Coordinates of C-alpha atoms in Angstrom, one line a residue:
X298 CA -70.4 -52.2 -4.2
X299 CA -70.4 -49.4 -1.7
X300 CA -73.3 -49.4 0.7
X301 CA -75.9 -46.7 0.0
X302 CA -75.7 -43.9 2.6
X303 CA -78.7 -42.7 4.4
X304 CA -78.4 -39.3 2.7
X305 CA -78.4 -40.9 -0.7
X306 CA -81.4 -43.0 0.2
X307 CA -83.3 -40.0 1.4
X308 CA -82.5 -38.1 -1.8
X309 CA -83.8 -41.1 -3.9
X310 CA -87.0 -41.8 -1.9
X311 CA -88.1 -38.4 -0.7
X312 CA -91.3 -37.2 -2.5
X313 CA -91.0 -33.6 -3.7
X314 CA -94.7 -33.2 -3.3
X315 CA -94.3 -33.6 0.4
X316 CA -91.8 -30.7 0.5
X317 CA -94.1 -28.6 -1.7
X318 CA -96.9 -29.2 0.8
X319 CA -94.6 -28.4 3.7
X320 CA -93.7 -25.0 2.1
X321 CA -97.4 -24.1 2.3
X322 CA -97.8 -25.5 5.8
X323 CA -94.8 -23.5 7.0
X324 CA -96.4 -20.2 6.0
X325 CA -99.9 -21.0 7.2
X326 CA -101.7 -20.4 10.5
X327 CA -102.9 -24.0 10.8
X328 CA -103.3 -27.2 9.0
X329 CA -106.8 -26.2 8.1
X330 CA -105.5 -22.9 6.7
X331 CA -102.8 -24.8 4.6
X332 CA -105.5 -27.2 3.4
X333 CA -107.6 -24.3 2.2
X334 CA -104.7 -22.8 0.3
X335 CA -103.8 -26.1 -1.3
X336 CA -107.5 -26.9 -2.0
X337 CA -107.1 -30.2 -0.3
X338 CA -108.9 -31.8 2.7
X339 CA -107.4 -31.3 6.1
X340 CA -106.7 -35.0 6.8
X341 CA -104.8 -35.2 3.5
X342 CA -102.5 -32.3 4.6
X343 CA -102.1 -33.7 8.1
X344 CA -101.1 -37.1 6.6
X345 CA -98.6 -35.5 4.2
X346 CA -96.9 -33.7 7.2
X347 CA -96.9 -36.9 9.2
X348 CA -95.2 -38.8 6.3
X349 CA -92.6 -36.2 5.9
X350 CA -91.8 -36.1 9.7
X351 CA -91.7 -39.9 9.7
X352 CA -89.3 -39.9 6.7
X353 CA -87.0 -37.4 8.2
X354 CA -87.3 -38.7 11.8
X355 CA -87.9 -35.1 13.1
X356 CA -90.9 -33.2 14.4
X357 CA -91.3 -30.2 12.0
X358 CA -94.3 -28.4 13.4
X359 CA -95.3 -27.8 17.0
X360 CA -99.1 -28.2 17.2
X361 CA -100.7 -27.4 20.5
X362 CA -104.0 -25.6 21.5
X363 CA -103.4 -22.0 20.5
X364 CA -99.9 -22.7 19.1
X365 CA -98.8 -23.6 15.6
X366 CA -95.2 -23.0 14.8
X367 CA -92.2 -24.5 13.1
X368 CA -89.7 -26.4 15.3
X369 CA -85.9 -25.8 14.8
X370 CA -85.8 -28.7 12.5
X371 CA -88.8 -27.3 10.6
X372 CA -87.1 -23.9 10.2
X373 CA -84.0 -25.5 8.8
X374 CA -86.1 -27.6 6.4
X375 CA -88.0 -24.6 5.3
X376 CA -84.9 -22.7 4.4
X377 CA -83.5 -25.6 2.4
X378 CA -86.9 -26.2 0.7
X379 CA -87.1 -22.6 -0.5
X380 CA -83.8 -23.2 -2.3
X381 CA -85.0 -26.5 -3.8
X382 CA -88.2 -24.9 -5.0
X383 CA -86.4 -22.0 -6.6
X384 CA -84.0 -24.4 -8.4
X385 CA -87.0 -26.4 -9.8
X386 CA -88.7 -23.3 -11.0
X387 CA -85.6 -22.3 -12.9
X388 CA -84.9 -25.7 -14.5
X389 CA -86.2 -24.3 -17.8
X390 CA -83.6 -21.6 -17.9
X391 CA -80.6 -24.0 -18.0
X392 CA -81.9 -25.4 -21.3
X393 CA -82.0 -22.1 -23.2
X394 CA -78.3 -21.6 -23.7
X395 CA -77.8 -23.7 -26.9
X396 CA -77.7 -20.7 -29.3
X397 CA -74.9 -18.2 -29.7
X398 CA -77.3 -15.2 -29.5
X399 CA -78.1 -14.0 -25.9
X400 CA -81.7 -14.7 -25.2
X401 CA -83.9 -15.6 -22.3
X402 CA -86.1 -14.0 -19.7
X403 CA -84.6 -11.6 -17.1
X404 CA -86.9 -11.1 -14.0
X405 CA -86.1 -8.0 -12.0
X406 CA -87.8 -7.1 -8.7
X407 CA -87.7 -3.4 -7.8
X408 CA -88.8 -1.2 -5.0
X409 CA -91.6 1.0 -6.2
X410 CA -90.7 4.0 -8.5
X411 CA -87.0 3.6 -8.6
X412 CA -85.6 6.6 -10.5
X413 CA -82.0 5.9 -11.5
X414 CA -80.5 7.0 -14.8
X415 CA -77.7 4.5 -14.5
X416 CA -80.2 1.6 -14.3
X417 CA -82.1 3.0 -17.3
X418 CA -78.9 3.2 -19.3
X419 CA -78.0 -0.4 -18.5
X420 CA -81.4 -1.6 -19.6
X421 CA -81.3 0.4 -22.8
X422 CA -77.8 -0.8 -23.7
X423 CA -78.7 -4.4 -23.0
X424 CA -81.8 -4.3 -25.2
X425 CA -79.9 -2.6 -28.0
X426 CA -77.2 -5.4 -28.0
X427 CA -79.5 -8.4 -27.2
X428 CA -83.0 -7.7 -28.8
X429 CA -84.1 -11.3 -28.5
X430 CA -83.8 -11.2 -24.6
X431 CA -86.9 -10.2 -22.7
X432 CA -87.4 -8.3 -19.4
X433 CA -90.0 -8.7 -16.7
X434 CA -89.9 -5.9 -14.0
X435 CA -92.2 -6.2 -11.0
X436 CA -92.4 -3.5 -8.3
X437 CA -92.9 -4.8 -4.8
X438 CA -91.9 -4.0 -1.2
X439 CA -88.2 -4.3 -0.6
X440 CA -88.6 -7.2 1.8
X441 CA -90.6 -9.1 -0.8
X442 CA -88.0 -8.4 -3.4
X443 CA -85.2 -9.8 -1.1
X444 CA -87.3 -12.9 -0.4
X445 CA -87.8 -13.4 -4.2
X446 CA -84.0 -13.2 -4.7
X447 CA -83.4 -15.6 -1.9
X448 CA -85.9 -18.1 -3.3
X449 CA -84.4 -17.6 -6.8
X450 CA -87.7 -16.5 -8.3
X451 CA -86.1 -13.4 -9.8
X452 CA -82.8 -12.7 -11.5
X453 CA -81.9 -9.8 -9.2
X454 CA -83.5 -7.0 -7.2
X455 CA -83.1 -3.3 -7.0
X456 CA -84.3 -2.3 -3.5
X457 CA -83.6 -1.0 0.0
X458 CA -81.6 -3.3 2.4
X459 CA -81.9 -3.4 6.2
X460 CA -79.8 -6.4 7.1
X461 CA -77.2 -8.2 4.9
X462 CA -77.7 -11.9 4.4
X463 CA -74.6 -14.1 3.9
X464 CA -76.6 -16.0 1.2
X465 CA -76.9 -12.9 -1.0
X466 CA -74.5 -10.4 -2.8
X467 CA -75.0 -6.7 -2.7
X468 CA -73.8 -3.6 -4.6
X469 CA -74.9 -0.1 -3.8
X470 CA -76.5 1.3 -6.9
X471 CA -77.4 4.9 -5.8
X472 CA -78.2 7.1 -2.8
X473 CA -81.3 9.2 -2.6
X474 CA -82.3 11.9 -0.1
X475 CA -85.8 12.2 1.5
X476 CA -87.7 15.4 2.3
X477 CA -91.1 16.1 3.8
X478 CA -93.9 17.3 1.5
X479 CA -97.5 18.4 1.7
X480 CA -100.3 18.6 -1.0
X481 CA -102.2 21.7 -2.4
X482 CA -105.0 21.5 0.1
X483 CA -102.7 21.4 3.1
X484 CA -102.6 24.5 5.4
X485 CA -98.8 24.8 4.9
X486 CA -98.8 24.5 1.1
X487 CA -97.1 27.4 -0.6
X488 CA -96.0 29.0 2.7
X489 CA -92.4 30.3 3.0
X490 CA -90.6 30.6 6.2
X491 CA -92.1 27.4 7.6
X492 CA -90.0 26.0 10.5
X493 CA -89.8 22.5 12.1
X494 CA -91.9 23.8 14.9
X495 CA -94.8 24.4 12.5
X496 CA -94.9 20.7 11.7
X497 CA -95.5 19.6 15.3
X498 CA -98.7 17.7 15.7
X499 CA -99.6 17.6 12.0
X500 CA -101.0 14.4 10.6
X501 CA -98.7 12.3 8.4
X502 CA -98.6 9.5 5.9
X503 CA -95.6 7.2 5.1
X504 CA -94.2 4.0 3.9
X505 CA -94.9 0.7 5.7
X506 CA -91.1 0.4 6.1
X507 CA -90.9 3.8 7.9
X508 CA -90.0 2.2 11.3
X509 CA -87.0 2.4 13.6
X510 CA -86.2 -1.3 13.0
X511 CA -86.6 -1.2 9.2
X512 CA -84.9 0.1 6.0
X513 CA -86.3 3.6 6.3
X514 CA -85.0 4.2 9.8
X515 CA -83.4 7.5 8.8
X516 CA -86.8 8.7 7.5
X517 CA -88.4 7.7 10.8
X518 CA -85.9 9.8 12.7
X519 CA -86.8 12.8 10.4
X520 CA -90.5 12.4 11.1
X521 CA -89.7 12.1 14.9
X522 CA -87.6 15.2 14.8
X523 CA -90.5 17.1 13.1
X524 CA -92.8 15.9 16.0
X525 CA -95.5 15.0 13.5
X526 CA -98.6 13.3 15.0
X527 CA -97.5 9.8 16.2
X528 CA -100.5 8.3 14.5
X529 CA -99.9 7.8 10.8
X530 CA -103.2 8.1 9.0
X531 CA -102.1 6.3 5.8
X532 CA -99.4 3.8 4.8
X533 CA -98.3 1.9 1.7
X534 CA -95.3 0.0 0.5
X535 CA -95.7 1.8 -2.9
X536 CA -94.2 5.2 -3.5
X537 CA -96.9 6.3 -5.9
X538 CA -99.6 5.6 -3.3
X539 CA -97.8 7.5 -0.6
X540 CA -97.5 10.4 -3.0
X541 CA -101.2 10.1 -3.9
X542 CA -102.1 10.4 -0.2
X543 CA -99.9 13.5 0.2
X544 CA -101.3 15.2 -2.8
X545 CA -104.8 14.3 -1.6
X546 CA -104.2 16.2 1.6
X547 CA -104.2 13.3 4.1
X548 CA -101.1 14.5 5.7
X549 CA -97.4 15.4 5.5
X550 CA -95.2 12.6 4.2
X551 CA -91.7 11.7 3.1
X552 CA -90.7 11.2 -0.5
X553 CA -87.3 11.0 -2.4
X554 CA -86.5 14.6 -3.4
X555 CA -85.2 13.8 -6.9
X556 CA -88.2 11.6 -7.7
X557 CA -90.8 14.3 -7.0
X558 CA -88.9 17.3 -8.3
X559 CA -91.3 17.7 -11.2
X560 CA -94.2 17.5 -8.9
X561 CA -92.8 20.4 -6.9
X562 CA -92.2 22.4 -10.0
X563 CA -95.8 21.8 -11.3
X564 CA -97.3 22.8 -8.0
X565 CA -98.6 19.3 -7.0
X566 CA -96.3 19.1 -3.9
X567 CA -94.7 21.6 -1.6
X568 CA -91.5 20.8 0.2
X569 CA -91.3 21.4 4.0
X570 CA -88.4 21.5 6.4
X571 CA -85.9 20.1 7.2
X572 CA -84.0 21.7 4.3
X573 CA -80.5 21.1 5.7
X574 CA -79.0 17.6 5.9
X575 CA -82.0 15.6 4.8
X576 CA -81.8 11.9 5.5
X577 CA -80.5 9.6 2.8
X578 CA -81.2 6.0 1.9
X579 CA -79.0 3.7 -0.2
X580 CA -80.6 1.5 -2.9
X581 CA -78.8 -1.7 -3.8
X582 CA -78.6 -4.3 -6.5
X583 CA -79.0 -7.7 -4.8
X584 CA -78.5 -11.1 -6.4
X585 CA -78.2 -14.8 -5.3
X586 CA -74.8 -16.1 -6.2
X587 CA -76.1 -19.7 -6.0
X588 CA -78.8 -19.2 -8.5
X589 CA -78.4 -20.9 -11.9
X590 CA -78.8 -18.2 -14.5
X591 CA -79.5 -18.1 -18.2
X592 CA -77.2 -16.0 -20.5
X593 CA -79.5 -13.0 -20.5
X594 CA -79.6 -12.8 -16.8
X595 CA -75.8 -13.2 -16.4
X596 CA -75.1 -10.7 -19.1
X597 CA -77.5 -7.9 -17.8
X598 CA -76.3 -8.3 -14.2
X599 CA -72.7 -8.2 -15.3
X600 CA -73.3 -5.1 -17.4
X601 CA -75.1 -3.3 -14.6
X602 CA -72.3 -4.1 -12.1
X603 CA -69.8 -2.9 -14.6
X604 CA -71.6 0.4 -14.9
X605 CA -71.7 0.7 -11.1
X606 CA -67.9 0.0 -10.9
X607 CA -67.0 2.5 -13.6
X608 CA -69.3 5.3 -12.4
X609 CA -68.0 7.3 -9.4
X610 CA -70.2 7.3 -6.4
X611 CA -70.7 11.1 -6.5
X612 CA -72.5 10.7 -9.8
X613 CA -74.8 8.1 -8.2
X614 CA -76.0 10.4 -5.5
X615 CA -79.4 12.0 -6.3
X616 CA -80.4 14.9 -4.2

């Protein structure tokens, strides 16, 4: 009989509950904070971490006065544990493929207020052909949507992308262009002949991701060129809330031009310069190729990717 390897012994003896506790510890500010989130006593959580470190033979968390951070080993374990947690959450999906009819739950994470006729057509066609399948669509910040895909908590995401991860797959769904807008109570509302110089020093609102090192970098450059007041008076990850603040008169803000076209036509928003060469942002479909999917998830994603492949890019540019 072959001698049991240390890896096999670890897989047999390691308690999943220790890994579950470690996931919370890894995203907490302290052991006390983790204990509060787990509704456990602090010594219980400390003991669980100690048992896990002893079992692995590695220090996972550096704990010093004023410092609580994952070690390199802890960071590696955290990445692997996210995958394990996602696989466990999705165990139920692998048992639902015993019938010929496509059914199951498809979880989609989207950036707020994605307006894309091609996506709408894919959802409509999918429901018409597979009425027993169900959809769950949740709007969230793009970084949270990407985290959900990485952890296999959702089937796929439709969101902005800053950096490409080798663990995920990406396909550009559409391109949208951003403009600057103000609301009815703003001094520039309804005025023609407004120039970029007129925007200098004006208060502004924007998205949380409107930063030089984030997905809306092109929008940040547009705001900088307009010389808007550097202090942003209102931010949100949600497009509807940024729009609300602009309409309410808090300041000038960026919005996708095609999304708010009706608002402009109805007199709720007024577009400001720049009118030439507005910045663009690409929205992607993102999925985890290592996720185990049910038939509904696999079918909808394949249908959406097929629509992308067969629709020329110029028809997926919304300006």
